CSV table of C-alpha atoms in Angstrom, one decimal:
chain,number,residue,atom,x,y,z
A,1,UNK,CA,-2.3,-1.8,7.6
A,2,UNK,CA,-2.5,-3.5,4.1
A,3,UNK,CA,-0.7,-6.5,4.9
A,4,UNK,CA,-1.2,-9.1,2.1
A,5,UNK,CA,-2.6,-8.1,-1.5
A,6,UNK,CA,-6.0,-9.6,-0.6
A,7,UNK,CA,-6.6,-8.4,2.9
A,8,UNK,CA,-8.5,-5.4,3.5
A,9,UNK,CA,-7.1,-2.3,4.9
A,10,UNK,CA,-7.8,-1.6,8.6
A,11,UNK,CA,-8.3,1.3,11.0
A,12,UNK,CA,-7.5,0.3,14.4
A,13,UNK,CA,-8.3,2.9,17.2
A,14,UNK,CA,-8.4,0.4,20.1
A,15,UNK,CA,-5.3,0.8,22.8
A,16,UNK,CA,-4.7,-2.9,22.7
A,17,UNK,CA,-3.9,-3.3,19.2
A,18,UNK,CA,-4.1,0.0,17.5
A,19,UNK,CA,-1.6,2.5,16.5
A,20,UNK,CA,0.2,4.4,19.2
A,21,UNK,CA,-0.8,8.0,19.1
A,22,UNK,CA,-4.1,7.3,17.4
A,23,UNK,CA,-7.6,8.0,19.2
A,24,UNK,CA,-11.2,8.6,18.1
A,25,UNK,CA,-13.4,11.3,19.7
A,26,UNK,CA,-16.5,9.8,18.4
A,27,UNK,CA,-20.1,11.9,18.0
A,28,UNK,CA,-23.5,11.0,18.0
A,29,UNK,CA,-22.9,10.0,14.4
A,30,UNK,CA,-19.4,9.1,13.6
A,31,UNK,CA,-18.4,7.6,9.9
A,32,UNK,CA,-15.6,7.6,7.6
A,33,UNK,CA,-14.8,7.1,3.8
A,34,UNK,CA,-12.4,7.7,1.1
A,35,UNK,CA,-11.9,10.3,-1.9
A,36,UNK,CA,-12.1,9.8,-5.4
A,37,UNK,CA,-8.5,8.5,-6.7
A,38,UNK,CA,-5.9,11.1,-7.1
A,39,UNK,CA,-5.2,12.3,-10.3
A,40,UNK,CA,-1.9,11.2,-12.1
A,41,UNK,CA,1.1,13.3,-11.5
A,42,UNK,CA,2.7,15.7,-14.0
A,43,UNK,CA,5.9,14.4,-14.4
A,44,UNK,CA,9.1,15.0,-16.5
A,45,UNK,CA,11.7,12.3,-17.0
A,46,UNK,CA,10.4,10.8,-13.7
A,47,UNK,CA,10.8,14.1,-11.7
A,48,UNK,CA,7.6,15.2,-10.0
A,49,UNK,CA,6.5,18.6,-11.2
A,50,UNK,CA,2.9,18.7,-10.0
A,51,UNK,CA,0.5,16.7,-8.0
A,52,UNK,CA,-3.2,16.5,-8.5
A,53,UNK,CA,-4.7,15.4,-5.3
A,54,UNK,CA,-8.6,15.0,-3.8
A,55,UNK,CA,-10.0,16.7,-0.8
A,56,UNK,CA,-12.2,15.4,1.9
A,57,UNK,CA,-15.6,17.0,1.4
A,58,UNK,CA,-15.5,17.0,-2.4
A,59,UNK,CA,-19.0,15.9,-4.0
A,60,UNK,CA,-17.0,13.7,-6.2
A,61,UNK,CA,-17.8,9.7,-5.6
A,62,UNK,CA,-15.9,7.2,-3.7
A,63,UNK,CA,-13.0,5.9,-5.8
A,64,UNK,CA,-14.5,2.6,-7.5
A,65,UNK,CA,-11.2,0.5,-6.9
A,66,UNK,CA,-12.7,-0.9,-3.7
A,67,UNK,CA,-15.5,-3.6,-3.7
A,68,UNK,CA,-18.2,-1.8,-2.2
A,69,UNK,CA,-21.0,-4.6,-2.8
A,70,UNK,CA,-20.7,-5.5,1.0
A,71,UNK,CA,-20.9,-2.4,3.1
A,72,UNK,CA,-21.1,0.5,0.7
A,73,UNK,CA,-18.5,3.3,0.4
A,74,UNK,CA,-18.9,4.6,4.1
A,75,UNK,CA,-18.0,2.8,7.4
A,76,UNK,CA,-19.3,3.5,11.3
A,77,UNK,CA,-16.6,4.4,13.4
A,78,UNK,CA,-17.5,3.6,17.0
A,79,UNK,CA,-15.6,4.4,20.4
A,80,UNK,CA,-13.5,1.6,22.2
A,81,UNK,CA,-14.0,-1.2,22.1
A,82,UNK,CA,-15.4,-1.1,18.5
A,83,UNK,CA,-12.8,1.2,17.1
A,84,UNK,CA,-12.1,-0.9,14.5
A,85,UNK,CA,-13.2,-0.7,10.8
A,86,UNK,CA,-11.9,-2.4,7.5
A,87,UNK,CA,-12.1,-0.9,4.0
A,88,UNK,CA,-13.4,-3.2,1.3
A,89,UNK,CA,-10.9,-5.0,-0.3
A,90,UNK,CA,-9.6,-3.9,-3.6
A,91,UNK,CA,-11.0,-5.1,-6.7
A,92,UNK,CA,-8.9,-8.0,-8.1
A,93,UNK,CA,-8.7,-6.6,-11.6
A,94,UNK,CA,-7.0,-3.2,-10.3
A,95,UNK,CA,-3.5,-4.0,-11.3
A,96,UNK,CA,-2.1,-0.5,-10.9
A,97,UNK,CA,-1.0,1.9,-7.8
A,98,UNK,CA,-3.6,4.5,-6.8
A,99,UNK,CA,-4.1,7.0,-3.8
A,100,UNK,CA,-7.0,8.4,-1.9
A,101,UNK,CA,-7.3,10.4,0.9
A,102,UNK,CA,-9.3,9.2,4.1
A,103,UNK,CA,-12.2,11.3,5.3
A,104,UNK,CA,-14.1,11.6,8.6
A,105,UNK,CA,-17.6,12.9,9.5
A,106,UNK,CA,-18.0,14.1,13.0
A,107,UNK,CA,-21.7,14.4,13.0
A,108,UNK,CA,-22.0,16.8,10.2
A,109,UNK,CA,-25.5,17.6,8.3
A,110,UNK,CA,-24.8,19.5,5.4
A,111,UNK,CA,-28.2,18.8,4.0
A,112,UNK,CA,-31.0,18.7,6.5
A,113,UNK,CA,-33.4,16.4,4.2
A,114,UNK,CA,-30.8,13.4,3.9
A,115,UNK,CA,-29.7,13.3,7.6
A,116,UNK,CA,-26.2,13.3,9.2
A,117,UNK,CA,-23.3,12.2,7.8
A,118,UNK,CA,-25.2,11.0,4.6
A,119,UNK,CA,-23.7,13.5,1.9
A,120,UNK,CA,-20.3,13.1,0.6
A,121,UNK,CA,-19.8,17.1,1.6
A,122,UNK,CA,-20.3,16.0,5.6
A,123,UNK,CA,-17.0,14.0,5.5
A,124,UNK,CA,-15.0,17.3,5.9
A,125,UNK,CA,-12.2,15.9,8.0
A,126,UNK,CA,-9.0,14.4,6.4
A,127,UNK,CA,-7.2,11.9,8.9
A,128,UNK,CA,-4.9,10.4,6.6
A,129,UNK,CA,-3.8,9.4,3.0
A,130,UNK,CA,-3.9,5.8,1.5
A,131,UNK,CA,-1.2,4.8,-0.8
A,132,UNK,CA,-1.5,1.5,-2.8
A,133,UNK,CA,1.9,0.2,-4.4
A,134,UNK,CA,2.1,-2.2,-7.2
A,135,UNK,CA,5.0,-4.4,-7.2
A,136,UNK,CA,6.2,-6.3,-10.3
A,137,UNK,CA,8.4,-9.6,-10.5
A,138,UNK,CA,10.2,-8.5,-14.3
A,139,UNK,CA,12.1,-10.4,-16.7
A,140,UNK,CA,15.9,-9.6,-17.0
A,141,UNK,CA,15.6,-8.8,-20.8
A,142,UNK,CA,12.5,-6.5,-20.6
A,143,UNK,CA,12.4,-5.2,-16.9
A,144,UNK,CA,12.2,-1.5,-18.0
A,145,UNK,CA,8.8,-1.8,-19.4
A,146,UNK,CA,8.1,-5.1,-17.9
A,147,UNK,CA,5.2,-6.0,-20.2
A,148,UNK,CA,4.4,-9.5,-18.9
A,149,UNK,CA,5.2,-9.1,-15.2
A,150,UNK,CA,5.8,-12.9,-13.7
A,151,UNK,CA,3.2,-14.2,-11.1
A,152,UNK,CA,6.1,-16.6,-9.6
A,153,UNK,CA,9.5,-17.4,-10.1
A,154,UNK,CA,11.4,-21.1,-9.8
A,155,UNK,CA,14.4,-21.5,-7.8
A,156,UNK,CA,17.8,-20.0,-8.9
A,157,UNK,CA,15.8,-17.9,-11.7
A,158,UNK,CA,17.2,-14.5,-11.4
A,159,UNK,CA,14.6,-11.6,-11.8
A,160,UNK,CA,14.1,-7.8,-11.6
A,161,UNK,CA,11.9,-6.4,-8.9
A,162,UNK,CA,10.0,-3.1,-9.9
A,163,UNK,CA,7.7,-1.1,-7.8
A,164,UNK,CA,5.3,1.1,-9.2
A,165,UNK,CA,4.5,4.2,-7.2
A,166,UNK,CA,0.9,5.9,-6.4
A,167,UNK,CA,0.2,9.4,-7.1
A,168,UNK,CA,0.6,12.1,-4.9
A,169,UNK,CA,4.0,11.3,-3.0
A,170,UNK,CA,3.8,7.8,-2.8
A,171,UNK,CA,7.5,7.7,-3.6
A,172,UNK,CA,10.0,10.2,-3.2
A,173,UNK,CA,12.7,11.4,-5.4
A,174,UNK,CA,15.9,10.3,-3.5
A,175,UNK,CA,18.0,7.3,-2.8
A,176,UNK,CA,16.5,6.4,0.6
A,177,UNK,CA,14.6,3.5,-0.7
A,178,UNK,CA,15.4,-0.1,0.0
A,179,UNK,CA,13.7,-3.7,-0.5
A,180,UNK,CA,14.0,-6.4,2.3
A,181,UNK,CA,13.3,-10.0,1.2
A,182,UNK,CA,12.2,-12.2,4.3
A,183,UNK,CA,10.3,-15.7,4.8
A,184,UNK,CA,6.8,-15.5,5.0
A,185,UNK,CA,5.6,-15.7,8.9
A,186,UNK,CA,4.2,-18.8,10.3
A,187,UNK,CA,2.0,-16.7,12.1
A,188,UNK,CA,-0.5,-13.9,11.4
A,189,UNK,CA,0.9,-10.8,9.8
A,190,UNK,CA,1.2,-7.7,11.7
A,191,UNK,CA,0.5,-4.1,10.6
A,192,UNK,CA,3.5,-2.5,9.0
A,193,UNK,CA,3.3,0.3,11.5
A,194,UNK,CA,3.6,-2.4,14.3
A,195,UNK,CA,7.1,-2.5,16.0
A,196,UNK,CA,6.8,-6.5,16.1
A,197,UNK,CA,6.3,-6.4,12.3
A,198,UNK,CA,8.9,-8.7,10.6
A,199,UNK,CA,9.6,-5.8,7.9
A,200,UNK,CA,10.7,-3.4,10.9
A,201,UNK,CA,12.1,-6.1,13.4
A,202,UNK,CA,14.1,-7.9,11.0
A,203,UNK,CA,17.6,-6.7,10.6
A,204,UNK,CA,18.7,-9.2,8.0
A,205,UNK,CA,17.1,-10.4,4.8
A,206,UNK,CA,16.5,-14.3,4.3
A,207,UNK,CA,19.5,-16.4,3.7
A,208,UNK,CA,17.9,-17.7,0.9
A,209,UNK,CA,18.0,-14.7,-1.1
A,210,UNK,CA,20.9,-14.3,-3.4
A,211,UNK,CA,22.1,-10.9,-4.7
A,212,UNK,CA,25.0,-10.2,-7.3
A,213,UNK,CA,27.0,-9.5,-4.1
A,214,UNK,CA,26.4,-10.0,-0.6
A,215,UNK,CA,27.4,-6.2,-0.1
A,216,UNK,CA,24.1,-5.7,-1.9
A,217,UNK,CA,21.5,-6.8,0.7
A,218,UNK,CA,19.5,-3.8,2.4
A,219,UNK,CA,22.0,-1.4,0.5
A,220,UNK,CA,20.9,-1.0,-3.2
A,221,UNK,CA,18.4,1.7,-4.0
A,222,UNK,CA,15.8,1.8,-6.6
A,223,UNK,CA,16.6,4.9,-8.4
A,224,UNK,CA,15.2,8.5,-8.1
A,225,UNK,CA,12.0,8.7,-10.0
A,226,UNK,CA,8.7,9.1,-8.3
A,227,UNK,CA,6.5,7.2,-10.7
A,228,UNK,CA,8.5,3.9,-10.2
A,229,UNK,CA,11.5,2.3,-8.1
A,230,UNK,CA,13.4,-0.6,-10.1
A,231,UNK,CA,16.3,-2.9,-9.1
A,232,UNK,CA,17.6,-3.5,-12.8
A,233,UNK,CA,21.4,-3.8,-12.1
A,234,UNK,CA,21.0,-6.1,-9.1
A,235,UNK,CA,18.7,-9.4,-10.2
A,236,UNK,CA,18.3,-11.7,-7.2
A,237,UNK,CA,17.3,-15.3,-7.0
A,238,UNK,CA,15.8,-17.5,-4.4
A,239,UNK,CA,18.0,-20.3,-3.2
A,240,UNK,CA,15.1,-22.6,-2.1
A,241,UNK,CA,13.0,-25.3,-3.1
A,242,UNK,CA,9.6,-24.9,-4.7
A,243,UNK,CA,6.4,-24.2,-3.3
A,244,UNK,CA,8.3,-21.6,-0.7
A,245,UNK,CA,6.9,-17.8,0.2
A,246,UNK,CA,8.5,-14.6,0.6
A,247,UNK,CA,7.7,-11.3,1.4
């Protein structure tokens, strides 16, 4: 669950609020960490030729894209009812997408003098890959390069949405990708894997979103490239007053 851009990623193993099918079998010491960032994909004209992933148990340092001033680069995983842990927030100056593998130390001691789960080599079990995308709001004239993305748009200003894909499989080379604009919810956001999340449960877009054609809503894909998706031929606008928020 990444939620809003400034919220931490949360791993939830509790039966009440956690992801269905997830469980934690804790050891005497149970900790998690993440790998260094995946290397850039080898591409040719936007087509994936080779991935450069990272593996759990490597001695490389954890990715420095997270703000680890509080809590460090590993967190304790406890059994229910405490089976919730939050990764540090992504640093505010990280503007590009990236990928890390998430690793678990199930009570392992590789170097006895350091103790249990004290070395990078102790985190031997991968239990997920964390993709972080970047969304850009681009000008109609320069959307392909998008040299100066907008931070906001004014009502009735058409713009082009561009999504930068993280390496290692963040996007696939198929037309099975879509965007959906929703009015920002009044209640707290839910994880995107929650069936009650608006992104999953809402069947239609906000009535304030105007595509070039009504048939474009939820039907136009962002292309076949794996490094970015872009809706350049279908700019949208928001038919709403100022100081409104969409997701």
